[in-house]
Amino acid sequence: MTWQEYYDKFYDWADSTQIKKISSITDFSGADPEEVIDAALSFVDEAPTTRLLRKALDGGVRFSADEVLELIYDVREDFRSYFAEHAGAVYAEEHLDELSDLLPEDTVRELARRCGVHYDGDYDDDALVEELIWDEEETPAVPRKKSGLGFFGTLFAILDASGGSGDTHRHGGKCCGDCSKCPPHYGYRYGRWYYGRNHVYGCEFGGNSHPGKT
């Protein structure tokens, strides 16, 4: 039986007949690889898929690298290397990277040699990630230098250094209650910051216990 005769009747047969008739194919002359793929992927089990593809390879059918990757997951594991080696495909680096998860290392290297592709070999992604995490954990964090003054301390230090408005009488850090003689400084009242001496309810230095003073 030729391949064309087999394929022409393929979908008219029951599943069991499709599998049984594989052994009757003796001639794959002119077989379209796409038709072979179509029939091979119609089987539920790996065994008949493997039988058909092995017979097709032995009959001279050849497959592209993309077709090999499409089929290789559906064949028996012990046939994968044979299939990849005898498919006649020209593999690129990306094909070999994917095949490296399915085939022995020496098989992939041989395919790379045949196709003239530089292949560095497989590596352990998980180990690489763990190494990077370890390096990051071992690298000590550089502590940020703190002034120790806090927000208000820094603010008052700046004002003190700048001399405020030039008044020689500077605020001593405690509210004395005499607002009329209070030097210009930042304070807080009515829910907002201000700068000046005319405050009624004191300031952040301790508060004014004499409302109404100016």
PDB file of C-alpha atoms in Angstrom:
ATOM      1  CA  MET A   1       0.000   0.000   0.000  1.00  0.00           C
ATOM      2  CA  THR A   2       1.298   3.442  -0.869  1.00  0.00           C
ATOM      3  CA  TRP A   3       1.129   6.335   1.527  1.00  0.00           C
ATOM      4  CA  GLN A   4      -1.405   8.106  -0.662  1.00  0.00           C
ATOM      5  CA  GLU A   5      -3.714   5.087  -0.628  1.00  0.00           C
ATOM      6  CA  TYR A   6      -3.419   4.913   3.134  1.00  0.00           C
ATOM      7  CA  TYR A   7      -4.086   8.599   3.655  1.00  0.00           C
ATOM      8  CA  ASP A   8      -7.009   8.741   1.196  1.00  0.00           C
ATOM      9  CA  LYS A   9      -8.891   6.190   3.301  1.00  0.00           C
ATOM     10  CA  PHE A  10      -7.509   7.225   6.685  1.00  0.00           C
ATOM     11  CA  TYR A  11     -10.547   9.146   7.939  1.00  0.00           C
ATOM     12  CA  ASP A  12     -12.982   6.530   6.633  1.00  0.00           C
ATOM     13  CA  TRP A  13     -11.489   3.871   8.888  1.00  0.00           C
ATOM     14  CA  ALA A  14     -12.100   3.213  12.538  1.00  0.00           C
ATOM     15  CA  ASP A  15      -9.267   4.109  14.907  1.00  0.00           C
ATOM     16  CA  SER A  16      -8.230   0.487  15.250  1.00  0.00           C
ATOM     17  CA  THR A  17      -8.073   0.076  11.464  1.00  0.00           C
ATOM     18  CA  GLN A  18      -5.970   3.234  11.089  1.00  0.00           C
ATOM     19  CA  ILE A  19      -3.419   1.756  13.467  1.00  0.00           C
ATOM     20  CA  LYS A  20      -3.542  -1.737  11.985  1.00  0.00           C
ATOM     21  CA  LYS A  21      -2.967  -0.482   8.426  1.00  0.00           C
ATOM     22  CA  ILE A  22       0.295   1.316   9.329  1.00  0.00           C
ATOM     23  CA  SER A  23       2.196  -1.917   8.823  1.00  0.00           C
ATOM     24  CA  SER A  24       0.740  -2.217   5.308  1.00  0.00           C
ATOM     25  CA  ILE A  25       2.386   0.979   4.051  1.00  0.00           C
ATOM     26  CA  THR A  26       5.338   0.046   1.872  1.00  0.00           C
ATOM     27  CA  ASP A  27       5.818   3.130  -0.278  1.00  0.00           C
ATOM     28  CA  PHE A  28       6.155   6.720   0.915  1.00  0.00           C
ATOM     29  CA  SER A  29       7.164   8.100  -2.477  1.00  0.00           C
ATOM     30  CA  GLY A  30       5.845  11.628  -2.895  1.00  0.00           C
ATOM     31  CA  ALA A  31       4.389  11.665   0.620  1.00  0.00           C
ATOM     32  CA  ASP A  32       3.565  15.144   1.858  1.00  0.00           C
ATOM     33  CA  PRO A  33       5.094  15.649   5.332  1.00  0.00           C
ATOM     34  CA  GLU A  34       2.072  17.726   6.363  1.00  0.00           C
ATOM     35  CA  GLU A  35      -0.229  14.781   5.625  1.00  0.00           C
ATOM     36  CA  VAL A  36       1.999  12.470   7.640  1.00  0.00           C
ATOM     37  CA  ILE A  37       1.934  14.938  10.530  1.00  0.00           C
ATOM     38  CA  ASP A  38      -1.859  15.218  10.247  1.00  0.00           C
ATOM     39  CA  ALA A  39      -2.301  11.463  10.496  1.00  0.00           C
ATOM     40  CA  ALA A  40       0.345  11.031  13.217  1.00  0.00           C
ATOM     41  CA  LEU A  41      -1.227  13.614  15.490  1.00  0.00           C
ATOM     42  CA  SER A  42      -4.667  12.051  15.055  1.00  0.00           C
ATOM     43  CA  PHE A  43      -3.697   9.137  17.268  1.00  0.00           C
ATOM     44  CA  VAL A  44      -4.383   9.416  20.971  1.00  0.00           C
ATOM     45  CA  ASP A  45      -1.524   7.193  22.099  1.00  0.00           C
ATOM     46  CA  GLU A  46       2.209   7.664  21.583  1.00  0.00           C
ATOM     47  CA  ALA A  47       2.715   4.124  20.286  1.00  0.00           C
ATOM     48  CA  PRO A  48       0.916   4.425  16.902  1.00  0.00           C
ATOM     49  CA  THR A  49       2.286   7.949  16.415  1.00  0.00           C
ATOM     50  CA  THR A  50       5.781   6.590  16.925  1.00  0.00           C
ATOM     51  CA  ARG A  51       5.151   3.630  14.584  1.00  0.00           C
ATOM     52  CA  LEU A  52       3.927   5.838  11.756  1.00  0.00           C
ATOM     53  CA  LEU A  53       6.729   8.383  12.053  1.00  0.00           C
ATOM     54  CA  ARG A  54       9.420   5.703  12.225  1.00  0.00           C
ATOM     55  CA  LYS A  55       8.011   4.062   9.104  1.00  0.00           C
ATOM     56  CA  ALA A  56       7.846   7.456   7.370  1.00  0.00           C
ATOM     57  CA  LEU A  57      11.482   8.239   8.224  1.00  0.00           C
ATOM     58  CA  ASP A  58      12.597   4.851   6.980  1.00  0.00           C
ATOM     59  CA  GLY A  59      10.585   5.514   3.810  1.00  0.00           C
ATOM     60  CA  GLY A  60      12.447   8.745   3.118  1.00  0.00           C
ATOM     61  CA  VAL A  61      10.063  11.381   4.511  1.00  0.00           C
ATOM     62  CA  ARG A  62      11.887  14.351   6.020  1.00  0.00           C
ATOM     63  CA  PHE A  63      10.708  17.014   8.419  1.00  0.00           C
ATOM     64  CA  SER A  64      11.729  20.581   9.222  1.00  0.00           C
ATOM     65  CA  ALA A  65      13.070  21.641  12.611  1.00  0.00           C
ATOM     66  CA  ASP A  66       9.744  23.271  13.500  1.00  0.00           C
ATOM     67  CA  GLU A  67       7.886  20.101  12.517  1.00  0.00           C
ATOM     68  CA  VAL A  68      10.211  18.001  14.664  1.00  0.00           C
ATOM     69  CA  LEU A  69       9.437  20.219  17.660  1.00  0.00           C
ATOM     70  CA  GLU A  70       5.730  19.929  16.896  1.00  0.00           C
ATOM     71  CA  LEU A  71       5.857  16.135  16.863  1.00  0.00           C
ATOM     72  CA  ILE A  72       8.534  15.197  19.368  1.00  0.00           C
ATOM     73  CA  TYR A  73       6.287  15.631  22.414  1.00  0.00           C
ATOM     74  CA  ASP A  74       3.844  13.059  21.017  1.00  0.00           C
ATOM     75  CA  VAL A  75       6.252  10.182  20.407  1.00  0.00           C
ATOM     76  CA  ARG A  76       7.731   7.673  22.798  1.00  0.00           C
ATOM     77  CA  GLU A  77      10.704   8.906  24.767  1.00  0.00           C
ATOM     78  CA  ASP A  78      12.996   6.184  23.430  1.00  0.00           C
ATOM     79  CA  PHE A  79      12.258   7.329  19.860  1.00  0.00           C
ATOM     80  CA  ARG A  80      12.951  11.045  20.331  1.00  0.00           C
ATOM     81  CA  SER A  81      16.673  10.970  19.670  1.00  0.00           C
ATOM     82  CA  TYR A  82      16.245   8.771  16.583  1.00  0.00           C
ATOM     83  CA  PHE A  83      13.531  11.066  15.262  1.00  0.00           C
ATOM     84  CA  ALA A  84      15.554  14.269  15.782  1.00  0.00           C
ATOM     85  CA  GLU A  85      18.670  12.717  14.213  1.00  0.00           C
ATOM     86  CA  HIS A  86      16.976  11.190  11.133  1.00  0.00           C
ATOM     87  CA  ALA A  87      14.402  13.897  10.338  1.00  0.00           C
ATOM     88  CA  GLY A  88      16.855  15.704   8.052  1.00  0.00           C
ATOM     89  CA  ALA A  89      16.096  18.995   9.812  1.00  0.00           C
ATOM     90  CA  VAL A  90      18.483  21.932   9.997  1.00  0.00           C
ATOM     91  CA  TYR A  91      18.352  23.150  13.573  1.00  0.00           C
ATOM     92  CA  ALA A  92      19.018  26.664  14.773  1.00  0.00           C
ATOM     93  CA  GLU A  93      20.169  27.577  18.265  1.00  0.00           C
ATOM     94  CA  GLU A  94      16.615  28.151  19.506  1.00  0.00           C
ATOM     95  CA  HIS A  95      15.585  24.675  18.321  1.00  0.00           C
ATOM     96  CA  LEU A  96      18.484  23.077  20.151  1.00  0.00           C
ATOM     97  CA  ASP A  97      17.672  25.005  23.321  1.00  0.00           C
ATOM     98  CA  GLU A  98      14.199  23.453  23.340  1.00  0.00           C
ATOM     99  CA  LEU A  99      15.456  20.007  22.391  1.00  0.00           C
ATOM    100  CA  SER A 100      17.967  20.130  25.247  1.00  0.00           C
ATOM    101  CA  ASP A 101      15.049  19.596  27.649  1.00  0.00           C
ATOM    102  CA  LEU A 102      14.041  16.400  25.846  1.00  0.00           C
ATOM    103  CA  LEU A 103      17.188  14.780  24.489  1.00  0.00           C
ATOM    104  CA  PRO A 104      20.494  13.620  25.966  1.00  0.00           C
ATOM    105  CA  GLU A 105      23.244  16.229  26.007  1.00  0.00           C
ATOM    106  CA  ASP A 106      25.476  14.276  23.606  1.00  0.00           C
ATOM    107  CA  THR A 107      22.628  14.020  21.069  1.00  0.00           C
ATOM    108  CA  VAL A 108      22.030  17.767  21.120  1.00  0.00           C
ATOM    109  CA  ARG A 109      25.753  18.458  20.741  1.00  0.00           C
ATOM    110  CA  GLU A 110      25.917  16.126  17.749  1.00  0.00           C
ATOM    111  CA  LEU A 111      22.960  17.884  16.125  1.00  0.00           C
ATOM    112  CA  ALA A 112      24.654  21.234  16.750  1.00  0.00           C
ATOM    113  CA  ARG A 113      27.871  19.958  15.155  1.00  0.00           C
ATOM    114  CA  ARG A 114      26.018  18.743  12.064  1.00  0.00           C
ATOM    115  CA  CYS A 115      24.199  22.059  11.653  1.00  0.00           C
ATOM    116  CA  GLY A 116      27.227  24.218  12.396  1.00  0.00           C
ATOM    117  CA  VAL A 117      25.580  25.803  15.424  1.00  0.00           C
ATOM    118  CA  HIS A 118      27.555  26.878  18.479  1.00  0.00           C
ATOM    119  CA  TYR A 119      26.032  25.175  21.506  1.00  0.00           C
ATOM    120  CA  ASP A 120      27.174  25.971  25.031  1.00  0.00           C
ATOM    121  CA  GLY A 121      25.186  23.245  26.687  1.00  0.00           C
ATOM    122  CA  ASP A 122      22.303  23.299  29.078  1.00  0.00           C
ATOM    123  CA  TYR A 123      22.468  25.105  32.396  1.00  0.00           C
ATOM    124  CA  ASP A 124      20.453  25.079  35.551  1.00  0.00           C
ATOM    125  CA  ASP A 125      18.208  28.153  35.658  1.00  0.00           C
ATOM    126  CA  ASP A 126      17.180  27.484  39.253  1.00  0.00           C
ATOM    127  CA  ALA A 127      20.799  27.286  40.397  1.00  0.00           C
ATOM    128  CA  LEU A 128      21.556  30.564  38.634  1.00  0.00           C
ATOM    129  CA  VAL A 129      18.641  32.288  40.335  1.00  0.00           C
ATOM    130  CA  GLU A 130      19.683  30.923  43.734  1.00  0.00           C
ATOM    131  CA  GLU A 131      23.225  32.181  43.169  1.00  0.00           C
ATOM    132  CA  LEU A 132      21.978  35.663  42.319  1.00  0.00           C
ATOM    133  CA  ILE A 133      19.737  35.724  45.393  1.00  0.00           C
ATOM    134  CA  TRP A 134      22.636  34.556  47.566  1.00  0.00           C
ATOM    135  CA  ASP A 135      24.881  37.290  46.187  1.00  0.00           C
ATOM    136  CA  GLU A 136      22.224  39.892  46.874  1.00  0.00           C
ATOM    137  CA  GLU A 137      21.685  38.688  50.433  1.00  0.00           C
ATOM    138  CA  GLU A 138      25.422  38.634  51.126  1.00  0.00           C
ATOM    139  CA  THR A 139      25.939  42.192  49.873  1.00  0.00           C
ATOM    140  CA  PRO A 140      25.660  44.443  52.934  1.00  0.00           C
ATOM    141  CA  ALA A 141      23.303  47.357  52.612  1.00  0.00           C
ATOM    142  CA  VAL A 142      24.909  50.775  52.922  1.00  0.00           C
ATOM    143  CA  PRO A 143      23.237  52.537  55.851  1.00  0.00           C
ATOM    144  CA  ARG A 144      21.813  55.959  55.132  1.00  0.00           C
ATOM    145  CA  LYS A 145      23.433  58.655  57.169  1.00  0.00           C
ATOM    146  CA  LYS A 146      21.022  60.318  59.556  1.00  0.00           C
ATOM    147  CA  SER A 147      21.386  63.799  60.923  1.00  0.00           C
ATOM    148  CA  GLY A 148      19.816  62.879  64.288  1.00  0.00           C
ATOM    149  CA  LEU A 149      18.057  66.241  64.346  1.00  0.00           C
ATOM    150  CA  GLY A 150      14.663  65.232  63.036  1.00  0.00           C
ATOM    151  CA  PHE A 151      12.392  67.517  61.004  1.00  0.00           C
ATOM    152  CA  PHE A 152      12.060  70.401  63.477  1.00  0.00           C
ATOM    153  CA  GLY A 153      15.678  70.186  64.580  1.00  0.00           C
ATOM    154  CA  THR A 154      16.870  70.456  60.987  1.00  0.00           C
ATOM    155  CA  LEU A 155      14.447  73.288  60.285  1.00  0.00           C
ATOM    156  CA  PHE A 156      15.528  75.325  63.283  1.00  0.00           C
ATOM    157  CA  ALA A 157      19.208  74.650  62.597  1.00  0.00           C
ATOM    158  CA  ILE A 158      18.794  76.094  59.109  1.00  0.00           C
ATOM    159  CA  LEU A 159      16.964  79.126  60.415  1.00  0.00           C
ATOM    160  CA  ASP A 160      19.545  79.598  63.135  1.00  0.00           C
ATOM    161  CA  ALA A 161      22.370  79.427  60.615  1.00  0.00           C
ATOM    162  CA  SER A 162      20.656  81.901  58.323  1.00  0.00           C
ATOM    163  CA  GLY A 163      20.014  84.314  61.177  1.00  0.00           C
ATOM    164  CA  GLY A 164      16.265  84.496  60.573  1.00  0.00           C
ATOM    165  CA  SER A 165      15.353  88.053  59.514  1.00  0.00           C
ATOM    166  CA  GLY A 166      18.494  89.555  61.013  1.00  0.00           C
ATOM    167  CA  ASP A 167      17.039  90.147  64.501  1.00  0.00           C
ATOM    168  CA  THR A 168      19.808  89.728  67.080  1.00  0.00           C
ATOM    169  CA  HIS A 169      17.286  88.459  69.617  1.00  0.00           C
ATOM    170  CA  ARG A 170      16.832  84.839  68.664  1.00  0.00           C
ATOM    171  CA  HIS A 171      14.270  82.428  69.973  1.00  0.00           C
ATOM    172  CA  GLY A 172      15.568  80.402  72.925  1.00  0.00           C
ATOM    173  CA  GLY A 173      13.511  77.292  72.219  1.00  0.00           C
ATOM    174  CA  LYS A 174      10.929  77.895  74.998  1.00  0.00           C
ATOM    175  CA  CYS A 175       7.799  79.989  74.861  1.00  0.00           C
ATOM    176  CA  CYS A 176       7.976  82.695  77.538  1.00  0.00           C
ATOM    177  CA  GLY A 177       4.486  83.995  76.888  1.00  0.00           C
ATOM    178  CA  ASP A 178       5.673  87.452  75.817  1.00  0.00           C
ATOM    179  CA  CYS A 179       4.653  87.409  72.177  1.00  0.00           C
ATOM    180  CA  SER A 180       5.496  91.086  71.638  1.00  0.00           C
ATOM    181  CA  LYS A 181       9.192  90.345  72.128  1.00  0.00           C
ATOM    182  CA  CYS A 182       9.215  86.972  70.379  1.00  0.00           C
ATOM    183  CA  PRO A 183      11.744  87.060  67.493  1.00  0.00           C
ATOM    184  CA  PRO A 184      10.639  86.039  64.017  1.00  0.00           C
ATOM    185  CA  HIS A 185      10.488  82.247  63.658  1.00  0.00           C
ATOM    186  CA  TYR A 186       8.412  79.520  62.192  1.00  0.00           C
ATOM    187  CA  GLY A 187       5.308  78.554  64.133  1.00  0.00           C
ATOM    188  CA  TYR A 188       2.068  76.686  63.664  1.00  0.00           C
ATOM    189  CA  ARG A 189      -1.460  77.907  64.297  1.00  0.00           C
ATOM    190  CA  TYR A 190      -4.905  77.517  62.828  1.00  0.00           C
ATOM    191  CA  GLY A 191      -3.764  74.376  61.027  1.00  0.00           C
ATOM    192  CA  ARG A 192      -0.993  75.988  58.983  1.00  0.00           C
ATOM    193  CA  TRP A 193       2.630  77.103  59.227  1.00  0.00           C
ATOM    194  CA  TYR A 194       3.519  80.782  59.453  1.00  0.00           C
ATOM    195  CA  TYR A 195       6.619  82.916  59.813  1.00  0.00           C
ATOM    196  CA  GLY A 196       6.576  85.960  62.048  1.00  0.00           C
ATOM    197  CA  ARG A 197       5.974  87.200  65.556  1.00  0.00           C
ATOM    198  CA  ASN A 198       2.232  88.000  65.579  1.00  0.00           C
ATOM    199  CA  HIS A 199       0.858  84.691  66.830  1.00  0.00           C
ATOM    200  CA  VAL A 200      -1.920  84.314  69.371  1.00  0.00           C
ATOM    201  CA  TYR A 201      -1.845  80.681  70.481  1.00  0.00           C
ATOM    202  CA  GLY A 202       1.878  80.224  70.786  1.00  0.00           C
ATOM    203  CA  CYS A 203       4.143  78.073  68.619  1.00  0.00           C
ATOM    204  CA  GLU A 204       5.712  74.666  68.322  1.00  0.00           C
ATOM    205  CA  PHE A 205       8.255  75.548  71.049  1.00  0.00           C
ATOM    206  CA  GLY A 206       5.754  74.975  73.828  1.00  0.00           C
ATOM    207  CA  GLY A 207       2.631  76.986  73.229  1.00  0.00           C
ATOM    208  CA  ASN A 208       1.367  80.308  74.547  1.00  0.00           C
ATOM    209  CA  SER A 209      -0.767  80.133  77.656  1.00  0.00           C
ATOM    210  CA  HIS A 210      -1.898  83.753  77.271  1.00  0.00           C
ATOM    211  CA  PRO A 211      -4.324  83.985  74.341  1.00  0.00           C
ATOM    212  CA  GLY A 212      -4.839  87.513  73.142  1.00  0.00           C
ATOM    213  CA  LYS A 213      -1.231  88.712  73.535  1.00  0.00           C
ATOM    214  CA  THR A 214       0.533  90.120  70.501  1.00  0.00           C
TER     215      THR A 214
END
